[in-house]
Protein backbone atom coordinates (compact mmCIF):
# COMPACT_ATOMS: atom_id res chain seq x y z
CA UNK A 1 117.67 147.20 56.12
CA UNK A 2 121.27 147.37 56.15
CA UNK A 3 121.42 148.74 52.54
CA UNK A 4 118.82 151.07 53.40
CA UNK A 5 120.84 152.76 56.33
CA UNK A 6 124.23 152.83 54.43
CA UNK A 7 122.54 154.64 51.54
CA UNK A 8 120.73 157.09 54.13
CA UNK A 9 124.32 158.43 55.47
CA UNK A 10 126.08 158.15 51.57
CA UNK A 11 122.81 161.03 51.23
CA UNK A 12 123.34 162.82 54.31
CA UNK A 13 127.23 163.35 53.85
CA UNK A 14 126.29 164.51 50.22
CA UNK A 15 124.19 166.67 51.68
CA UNK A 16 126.23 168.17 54.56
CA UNK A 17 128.20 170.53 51.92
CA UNK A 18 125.21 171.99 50.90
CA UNK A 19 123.69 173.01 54.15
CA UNK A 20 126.63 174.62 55.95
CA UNK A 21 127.63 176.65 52.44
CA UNK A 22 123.77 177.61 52.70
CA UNK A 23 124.33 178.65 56.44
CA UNK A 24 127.03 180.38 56.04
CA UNK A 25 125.13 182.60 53.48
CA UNK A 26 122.80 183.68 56.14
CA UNK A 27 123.35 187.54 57.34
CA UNK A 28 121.45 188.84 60.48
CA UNK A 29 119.83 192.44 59.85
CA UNK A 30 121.50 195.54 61.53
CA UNK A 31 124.95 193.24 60.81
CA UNK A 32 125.50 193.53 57.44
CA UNK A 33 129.31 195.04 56.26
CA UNK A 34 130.08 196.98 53.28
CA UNK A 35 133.53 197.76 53.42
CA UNK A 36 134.60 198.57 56.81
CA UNK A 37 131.10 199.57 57.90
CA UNK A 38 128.81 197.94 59.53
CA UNK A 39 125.35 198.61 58.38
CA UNK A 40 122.83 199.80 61.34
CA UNK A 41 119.10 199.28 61.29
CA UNK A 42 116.63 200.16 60.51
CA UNK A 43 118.98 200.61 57.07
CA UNK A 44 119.65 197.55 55.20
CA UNK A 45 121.17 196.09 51.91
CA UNK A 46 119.19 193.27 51.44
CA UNK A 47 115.20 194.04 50.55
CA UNK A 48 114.31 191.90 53.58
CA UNK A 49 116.28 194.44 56.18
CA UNK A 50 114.91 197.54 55.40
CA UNK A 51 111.40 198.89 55.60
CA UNK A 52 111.08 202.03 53.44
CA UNK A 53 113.12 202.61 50.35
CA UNK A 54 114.69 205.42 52.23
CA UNK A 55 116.97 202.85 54.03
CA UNK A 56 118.24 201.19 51.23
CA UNK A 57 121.89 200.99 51.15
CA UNK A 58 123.75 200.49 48.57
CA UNK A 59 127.31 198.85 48.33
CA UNK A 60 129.13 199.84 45.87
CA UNK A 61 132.96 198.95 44.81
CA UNK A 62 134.86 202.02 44.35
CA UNK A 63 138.68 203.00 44.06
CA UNK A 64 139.25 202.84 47.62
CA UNK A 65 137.12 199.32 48.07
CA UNK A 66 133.42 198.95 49.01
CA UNK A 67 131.65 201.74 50.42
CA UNK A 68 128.06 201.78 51.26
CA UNK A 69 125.75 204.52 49.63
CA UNK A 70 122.12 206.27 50.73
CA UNK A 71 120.13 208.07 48.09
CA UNK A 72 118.57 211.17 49.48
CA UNK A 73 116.33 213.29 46.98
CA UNK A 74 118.43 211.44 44.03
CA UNK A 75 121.92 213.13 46.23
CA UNK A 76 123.88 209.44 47.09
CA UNK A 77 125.72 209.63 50.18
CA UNK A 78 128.53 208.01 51.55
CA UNK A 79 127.42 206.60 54.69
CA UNK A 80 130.12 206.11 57.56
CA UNK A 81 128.54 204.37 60.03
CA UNK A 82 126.36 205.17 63.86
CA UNK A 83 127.10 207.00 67.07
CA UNK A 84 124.43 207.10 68.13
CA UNK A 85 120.60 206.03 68.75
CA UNK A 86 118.39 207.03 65.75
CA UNK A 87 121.30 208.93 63.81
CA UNK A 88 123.53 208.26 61.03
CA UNK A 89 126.74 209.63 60.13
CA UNK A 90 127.44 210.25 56.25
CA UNK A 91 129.53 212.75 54.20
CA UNK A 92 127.71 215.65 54.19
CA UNK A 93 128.79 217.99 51.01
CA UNK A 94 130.27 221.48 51.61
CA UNK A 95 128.94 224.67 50.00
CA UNK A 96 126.47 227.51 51.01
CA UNK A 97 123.67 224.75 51.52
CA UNK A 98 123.63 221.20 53.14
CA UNK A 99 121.16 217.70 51.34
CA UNK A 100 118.22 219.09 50.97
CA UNK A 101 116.19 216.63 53.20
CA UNK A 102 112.55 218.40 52.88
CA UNK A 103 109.94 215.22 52.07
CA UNK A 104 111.93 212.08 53.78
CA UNK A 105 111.79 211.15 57.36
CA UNK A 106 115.59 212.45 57.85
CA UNK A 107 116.78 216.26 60.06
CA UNK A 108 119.52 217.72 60.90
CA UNK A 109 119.26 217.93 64.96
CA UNK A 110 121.08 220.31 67.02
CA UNK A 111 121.54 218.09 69.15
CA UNK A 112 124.32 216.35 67.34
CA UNK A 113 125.70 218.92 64.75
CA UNK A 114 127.22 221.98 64.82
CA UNK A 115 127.50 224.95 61.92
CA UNK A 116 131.38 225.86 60.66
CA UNK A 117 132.61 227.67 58.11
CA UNK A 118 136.17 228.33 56.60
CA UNK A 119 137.42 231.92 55.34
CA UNK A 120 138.84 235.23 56.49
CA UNK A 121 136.57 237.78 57.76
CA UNK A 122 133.22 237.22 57.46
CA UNK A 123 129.69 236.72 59.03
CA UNK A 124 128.67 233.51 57.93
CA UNK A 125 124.80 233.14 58.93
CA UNK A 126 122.82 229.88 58.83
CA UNK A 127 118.94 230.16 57.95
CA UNK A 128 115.93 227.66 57.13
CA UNK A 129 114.43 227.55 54.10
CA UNK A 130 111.84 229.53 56.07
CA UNK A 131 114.27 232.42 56.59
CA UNK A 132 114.65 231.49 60.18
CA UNK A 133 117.83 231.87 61.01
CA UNK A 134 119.86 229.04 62.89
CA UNK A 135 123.00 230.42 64.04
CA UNK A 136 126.23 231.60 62.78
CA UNK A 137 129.71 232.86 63.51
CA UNK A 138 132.71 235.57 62.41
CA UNK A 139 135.58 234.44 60.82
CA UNK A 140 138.72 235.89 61.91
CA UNK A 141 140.74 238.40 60.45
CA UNK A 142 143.56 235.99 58.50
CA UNK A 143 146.60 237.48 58.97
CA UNK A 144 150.07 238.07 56.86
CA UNK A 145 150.64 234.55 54.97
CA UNK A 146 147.85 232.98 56.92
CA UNK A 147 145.96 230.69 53.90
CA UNK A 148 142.90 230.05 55.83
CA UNK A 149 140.52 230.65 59.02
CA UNK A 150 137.08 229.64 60.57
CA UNK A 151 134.85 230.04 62.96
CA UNK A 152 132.16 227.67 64.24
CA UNK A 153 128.98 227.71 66.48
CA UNK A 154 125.88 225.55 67.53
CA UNK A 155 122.89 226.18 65.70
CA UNK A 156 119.28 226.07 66.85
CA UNK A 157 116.66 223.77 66.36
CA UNK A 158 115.99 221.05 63.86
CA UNK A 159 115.86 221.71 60.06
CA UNK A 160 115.88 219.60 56.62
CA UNK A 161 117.12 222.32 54.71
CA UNK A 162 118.88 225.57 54.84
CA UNK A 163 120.86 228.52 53.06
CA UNK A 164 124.34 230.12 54.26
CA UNK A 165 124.76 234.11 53.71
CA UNK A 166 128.17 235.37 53.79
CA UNK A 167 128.58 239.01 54.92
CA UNK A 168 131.98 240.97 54.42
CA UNK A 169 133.11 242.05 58.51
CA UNK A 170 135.99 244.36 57.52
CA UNK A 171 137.39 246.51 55.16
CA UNK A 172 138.28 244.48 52.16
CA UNK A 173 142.10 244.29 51.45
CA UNK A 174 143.49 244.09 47.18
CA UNK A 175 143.23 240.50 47.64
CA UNK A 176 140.60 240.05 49.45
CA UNK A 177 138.34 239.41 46.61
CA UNK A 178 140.35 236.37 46.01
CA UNK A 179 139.60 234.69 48.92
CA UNK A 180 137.53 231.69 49.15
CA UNK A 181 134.90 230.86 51.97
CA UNK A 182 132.59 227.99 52.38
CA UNK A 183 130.32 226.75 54.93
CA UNK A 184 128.87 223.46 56.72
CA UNK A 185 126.75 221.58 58.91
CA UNK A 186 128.98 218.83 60.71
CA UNK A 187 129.32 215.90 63.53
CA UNK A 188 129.60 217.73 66.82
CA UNK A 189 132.47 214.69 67.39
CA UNK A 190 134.88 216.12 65.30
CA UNK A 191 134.48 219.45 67.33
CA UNK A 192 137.86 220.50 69.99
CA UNK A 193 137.41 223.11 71.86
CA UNK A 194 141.49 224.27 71.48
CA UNK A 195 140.66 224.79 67.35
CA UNK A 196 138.54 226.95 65.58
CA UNK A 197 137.85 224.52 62.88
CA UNK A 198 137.00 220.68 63.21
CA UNK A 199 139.16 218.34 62.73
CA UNK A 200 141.18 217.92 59.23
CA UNK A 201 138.68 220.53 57.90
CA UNK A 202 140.19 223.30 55.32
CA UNK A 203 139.62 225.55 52.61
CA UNK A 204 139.22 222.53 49.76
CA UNK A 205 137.30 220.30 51.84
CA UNK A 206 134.52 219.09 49.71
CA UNK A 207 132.63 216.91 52.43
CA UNK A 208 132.39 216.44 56.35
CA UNK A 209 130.96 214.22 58.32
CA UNK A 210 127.49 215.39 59.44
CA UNK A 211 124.89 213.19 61.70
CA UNK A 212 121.59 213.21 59.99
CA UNK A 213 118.25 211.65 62.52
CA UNK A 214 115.03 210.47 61.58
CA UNK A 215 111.03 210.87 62.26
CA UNK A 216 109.82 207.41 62.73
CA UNK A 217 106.45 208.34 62.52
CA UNK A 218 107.08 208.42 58.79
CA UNK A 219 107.31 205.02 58.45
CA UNK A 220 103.60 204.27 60.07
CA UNK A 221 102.15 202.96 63.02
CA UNK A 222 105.04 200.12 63.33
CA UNK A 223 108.02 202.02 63.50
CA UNK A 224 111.01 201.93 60.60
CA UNK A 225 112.81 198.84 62.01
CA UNK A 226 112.80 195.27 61.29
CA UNK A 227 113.06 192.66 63.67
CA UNK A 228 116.55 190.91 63.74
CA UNK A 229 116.59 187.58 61.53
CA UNK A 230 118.33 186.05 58.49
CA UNK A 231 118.53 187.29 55.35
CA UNK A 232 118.23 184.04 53.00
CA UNK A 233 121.38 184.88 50.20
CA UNK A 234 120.10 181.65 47.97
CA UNK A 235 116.13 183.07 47.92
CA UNK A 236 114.49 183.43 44.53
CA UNK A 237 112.07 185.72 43.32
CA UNK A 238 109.90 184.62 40.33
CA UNK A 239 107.85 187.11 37.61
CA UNK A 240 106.33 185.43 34.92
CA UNK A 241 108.47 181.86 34.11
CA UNK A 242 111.56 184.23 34.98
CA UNK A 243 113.50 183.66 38.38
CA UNK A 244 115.82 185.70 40.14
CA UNK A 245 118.46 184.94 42.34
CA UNK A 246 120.20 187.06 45.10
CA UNK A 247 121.48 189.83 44.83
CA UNK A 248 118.93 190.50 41.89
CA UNK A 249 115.48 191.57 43.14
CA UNK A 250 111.44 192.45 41.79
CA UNK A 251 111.10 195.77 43.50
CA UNK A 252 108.34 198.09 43.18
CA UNK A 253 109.82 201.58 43.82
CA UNK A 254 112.09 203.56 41.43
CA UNK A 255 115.71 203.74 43.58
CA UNK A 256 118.77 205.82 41.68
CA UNK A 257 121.26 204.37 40.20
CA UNK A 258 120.25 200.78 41.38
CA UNK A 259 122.46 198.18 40.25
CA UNK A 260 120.38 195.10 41.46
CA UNK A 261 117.29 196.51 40.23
């Protein structure tokens, strides 16, 4: 008896090790980090926190540490983090046209972007892929050794896709033609109401942060998020007599440039 209970406890000390390095592998969904950002649901690294393939995040090492990623019509996205309920902030590229989101549950709302654009002199004009148009505003006339200008505006309604049109407002000037102008959908946040651009925004500005939402009702009858639990770091998959060990995964879906795939 004695023998028996000594060799029970020489087992459970062996053993102790091994549970709390297990438990301490254990991640709660809508708390995952990559980098500095903490991942919201319903978005998710792990298979087990995210619902549709559209939430998959991806966390990627990259010169300036881990950042996480969101793959968007084959477009990857650096994704910054959540203000607020059922939006998303990620870098949003600048040109004449923002992600094309047309066939994914994700819209650019009103409600939390506004349109900008940088340059000297023009009508910059937002419009849907339907020709509707969504807003716009007049750049200001840049003056003597002035380098750059904008102009911003709120736009109207919700859209997934759109086109800019740039339209000359005054008489063009022997170096006008050199100019450059771009435009962009971005975070109402970085907005003050003393500056006629958003914050830290200029003329070579190749992305802004913009707050994409989403249409539940894409993901079905029970909504896009997961209930909170632990995501199991040590679980195995198994095809065939192969196994596979976390972060490797048997997924079913083509996802771009998937490095645990």
């Amino acid at each position: 008896m004695g023998f028996q209970l000594w060799f029970y406890f020489i087992i459970l000390f062996l053993l102790c090790p091994i549970l709390q390095s297990t438990e301490s592998q254990q991640a709660i969904c809508g708390e995952e980090v990559c980098g500095n950002v903490t991942i919201p649901s319903p978005f998710g690294i792990h298979s087990r926190c995210y619902s549709r393939s559209w939430f998959r995040v991806s966390c990627r090492q990259t010169h300036k540490g881990e950042k996480p990623f969101i793959s968007i019509n084959d477009i990857d996205l650096e994704l910054l983090g959540s203000l607020f309920q059922d939006t998303i902030l990620i870098k949003n590229p600048v040109g004449s046209s923002t992600v094309n989101l047309t066939g994914t549950p994700f819209f650019f709302s009103s409600d939390y972007n506004y349109f900008g654009s940088v340059g000297c002199g023009n009508l910059a004009t937002i419009f849907s892929n339907e020709a509707d148009p969504l807003g716009g505003c007049i750049q200001p006339i840049c003056g003597d050794g002035a380098s750059e200008s904008g102009c911003n505006n709120r736009i109207s309604g919700n859209f997934t896709s759109n086109v800019v049109n740039m339209a000359a407002m005054y008489p063009t000037g022997k170096d006008d033609d050199k100019r450059c102008a771009s435009a962009f959908i971005f975070s109402r946040l970085y907005f003050r109401e003393d500056y006629p651009l958003p914050i830290g925004i200029h003329i070579e500005t190749t992305h802004v942060p913009a707050t994409p939402s989403w249409n539940s009702t894409y993901c079905g009858d029970a909504g896009c998020e997961l209930g909170p639990g632990p995501i199991n770091f040590s679980s195995e998959d198994s095809c065939g007599n192969v196994t596979f060990q976390y972060p490797f995964e048997i997924i079913h879906q083509h996802y771009h440039n998937g490095w645990s795939e």
